[in-house]
C-alpha cells in the first residue's frame, strides 16, 4: 500500500514515513500541497495523511483540487490544531478523521485502514 504524507515539518514526515515502512507500506512525503498534487499522477497513493496547516496551498485547497480533478482518495487529517477553522473545513470537505498530533503508531495505522475501507472506526 502507498501512503502520501503532506506536512511542512520534516521531523513529522520522517517519523511517519518510518512508522508506515514498519507496517510494510510505502510512504511518499511532501512538504507542500503543491508538491503532492504535482506528483499525484506519478505516485497515486491509496491514502493521504494531510496536515491542514500548510504554507501556500493549505489542506482545504488540496482537498478541493482533488475533488475538482475527480482524484479524491481517502484522507486522514493530522494536526496539532484540530479545532481550527482550516482543520474543520478539511474534515467537512471529506477527510475520514482529523487526528491530533502526536498520535500513536497503532492509532494512525488503524485510522488509515478504516479510511481506506470506508468505515467509521479507527
Short mmCIF file of C-alpha atoms in Angstrom, two decimals:
data_model
loop_
_atom_site.label_atom_id
_atom_site.label_comp_id
_atom_site.label_asym_id
_atom_site.label_seq_id
_atom_site.Cartn_x
_atom_site.Cartn_y
_atom_site.Cartn_z
CA UNK A 1 0.00 0.00 0.00
CA UNK A 2 1.19 3.52 -0.75
CA UNK A 3 0.51 6.40 1.61
CA UNK A 4 1.21 10.07 0.84
CA UNK A 5 2.12 12.29 3.78
CA UNK A 6 1.89 16.07 3.43
CA UNK A 7 3.28 18.09 6.33
CA UNK A 8 5.60 21.10 6.48
CA UNK A 9 7.55 19.62 9.42
CA UNK A 10 10.45 17.43 8.22
CA UNK A 11 10.68 15.61 11.56
CA UNK A 12 7.00 14.63 11.34
CA UNK A 13 7.49 13.44 7.76
CA UNK A 14 10.48 11.31 8.76
CA UNK A 15 8.77 9.72 11.77
CA UNK A 16 5.50 9.00 9.96
CA UNK A 17 7.37 7.57 6.95
CA UNK A 18 9.35 5.29 9.28
CA UNK A 19 6.18 4.15 11.05
CA UNK A 20 4.49 3.40 7.73
CA UNK A 21 7.51 1.46 6.47
CA UNK A 22 7.41 -0.67 9.65
CA UNK A 23 3.84 -1.55 8.63
CA UNK A 24 5.17 -2.65 5.23
CA UNK A 25 3.68 0.34 3.44
CA UNK A 26 5.43 2.72 1.08
CA UNK A 27 5.39 6.40 2.04
CA UNK A 28 5.79 9.38 -0.27
CA UNK A 29 6.39 12.58 1.68
CA UNK A 30 5.76 16.17 0.67
CA UNK A 31 6.29 19.49 2.43
CA UNK A 32 3.65 21.35 0.38
CA UNK A 33 0.25 20.65 -1.09
CA UNK A 34 1.52 21.83 -4.47
CA UNK A 35 4.31 19.22 -4.47
CA UNK A 36 1.85 16.46 -3.57
CA UNK A 37 -0.59 17.41 -6.33
CA UNK A 38 2.22 17.72 -8.90
CA UNK A 39 3.31 14.16 -8.09
CA UNK A 40 -0.20 12.70 -7.77
CA UNK A 41 -0.47 11.12 -11.22
CA UNK A 42 3.01 9.56 -10.93
CA UNK A 43 2.63 8.16 -7.39
CA UNK A 44 -1.11 7.89 -6.82
CA UNK A 45 -1.43 6.84 -3.17
CA UNK A 46 -4.06 4.66 -1.55
CA UNK A 47 -4.48 7.20 1.24
CA UNK A 48 -3.36 10.71 2.14
CA UNK A 49 -2.21 11.88 5.57
CA UNK A 50 -2.71 15.63 5.41
CA UNK A 51 -1.77 18.47 7.73
CA UNK A 52 -4.35 21.19 7.01
CA UNK A 53 -1.99 23.98 8.07
CA UNK A 54 0.44 24.22 5.17
CA UNK A 55 2.27 27.17 3.66
CA UNK A 56 0.89 28.23 0.29
CA UNK A 57 -1.87 25.82 -0.69
CA UNK A 58 -3.46 24.71 2.60
CA UNK A 59 -5.19 21.41 3.27
CA UNK A 60 -8.61 22.65 2.21
CA UNK A 61 -7.16 23.78 -1.12
CA UNK A 62 -5.57 20.35 -1.60
CA UNK A 63 -8.84 18.51 -0.93
CA UNK A 64 -10.80 20.84 -3.21
CA UNK A 65 -8.25 20.42 -6.01
CA UNK A 66 -8.51 16.64 -5.74
CA UNK A 67 -12.31 16.75 -5.82
CA UNK A 68 -12.30 19.16 -8.77
CA UNK A 69 -10.00 16.80 -10.70
CA UNK A 70 -12.02 13.72 -9.70
CA UNK A 71 -8.93 12.31 -7.99
CA UNK A 72 -10.24 12.08 -4.45
CA UNK A 73 -8.68 9.39 -2.24
CA UNK A 74 -9.22 8.61 1.47
CA UNK A 75 -7.77 11.32 3.71
CA UNK A 76 -6.64 11.22 7.32
CA UNK A 77 -6.16 14.71 8.70
CA UNK A 78 -3.22 15.16 11.05
CA UNK A 79 -2.74 18.40 13.00
CA UNK A 80 -1.78 19.98 16.30
CA UNK A 81 -4.81 22.31 15.94
CA UNK A 82 -7.83 20.04 15.31
CA UNK A 83 -10.38 22.71 16.20
CA UNK A 84 -9.01 25.38 13.86
CA UNK A 85 -11.29 26.57 11.03
CA UNK A 86 -8.98 25.05 8.41
CA UNK A 87 -8.92 21.64 10.14
CA UNK A 88 -12.70 21.69 10.46
CA UNK A 89 -13.03 22.65 6.77
CA UNK A 90 -10.78 19.72 5.75
CA UNK A 91 -12.96 17.36 7.77
CA UNK A 92 -16.13 18.84 6.25
CA UNK A 93 -14.62 18.54 2.76
CA UNK A 94 -14.29 14.79 3.20
CA UNK A 95 -11.43 13.76 5.48
CA UNK A 96 -12.16 10.49 7.25
CA UNK A 97 -10.97 11.89 10.58
CA UNK A 98 -8.84 14.70 11.99
CA UNK A 99 -6.21 13.27 14.34
CA UNK A 100 -4.43 15.40 16.91
CA UNK A 101 -0.63 15.31 16.91
CA UNK A 102 1.05 13.44 18.45
CA UNK A 103 -0.72 10.19 17.64
CA UNK A 104 0.33 6.64 18.39
CA UNK A 105 1.53 4.38 15.61
CA UNK A 106 -1.32 1.95 16.28
CA UNK A 107 -3.95 4.68 16.10
CA UNK A 108 -2.51 6.10 12.89
CA UNK A 109 -2.44 2.68 11.21
CA UNK A 110 -5.96 1.91 12.40
CA UNK A 111 -7.35 5.17 11.03
CA UNK A 112 -5.56 4.70 7.70
CA UNK A 113 -7.04 1.22 7.37
CA UNK A 114 -10.51 2.49 8.35
CA UNK A 115 -10.30 5.35 5.85
CA UNK A 116 -9.29 3.00 3.05
CA UNK A 117 -12.02 0.52 3.98
CA UNK A 118 -14.57 3.33 4.23
CA UNK A 119 -15.56 2.53 7.80
CA UNK A 120 -16.11 4.96 10.63
CA UNK A 121 -13.85 3.09 13.03
CA UNK A 122 -10.13 3.57 13.55
#
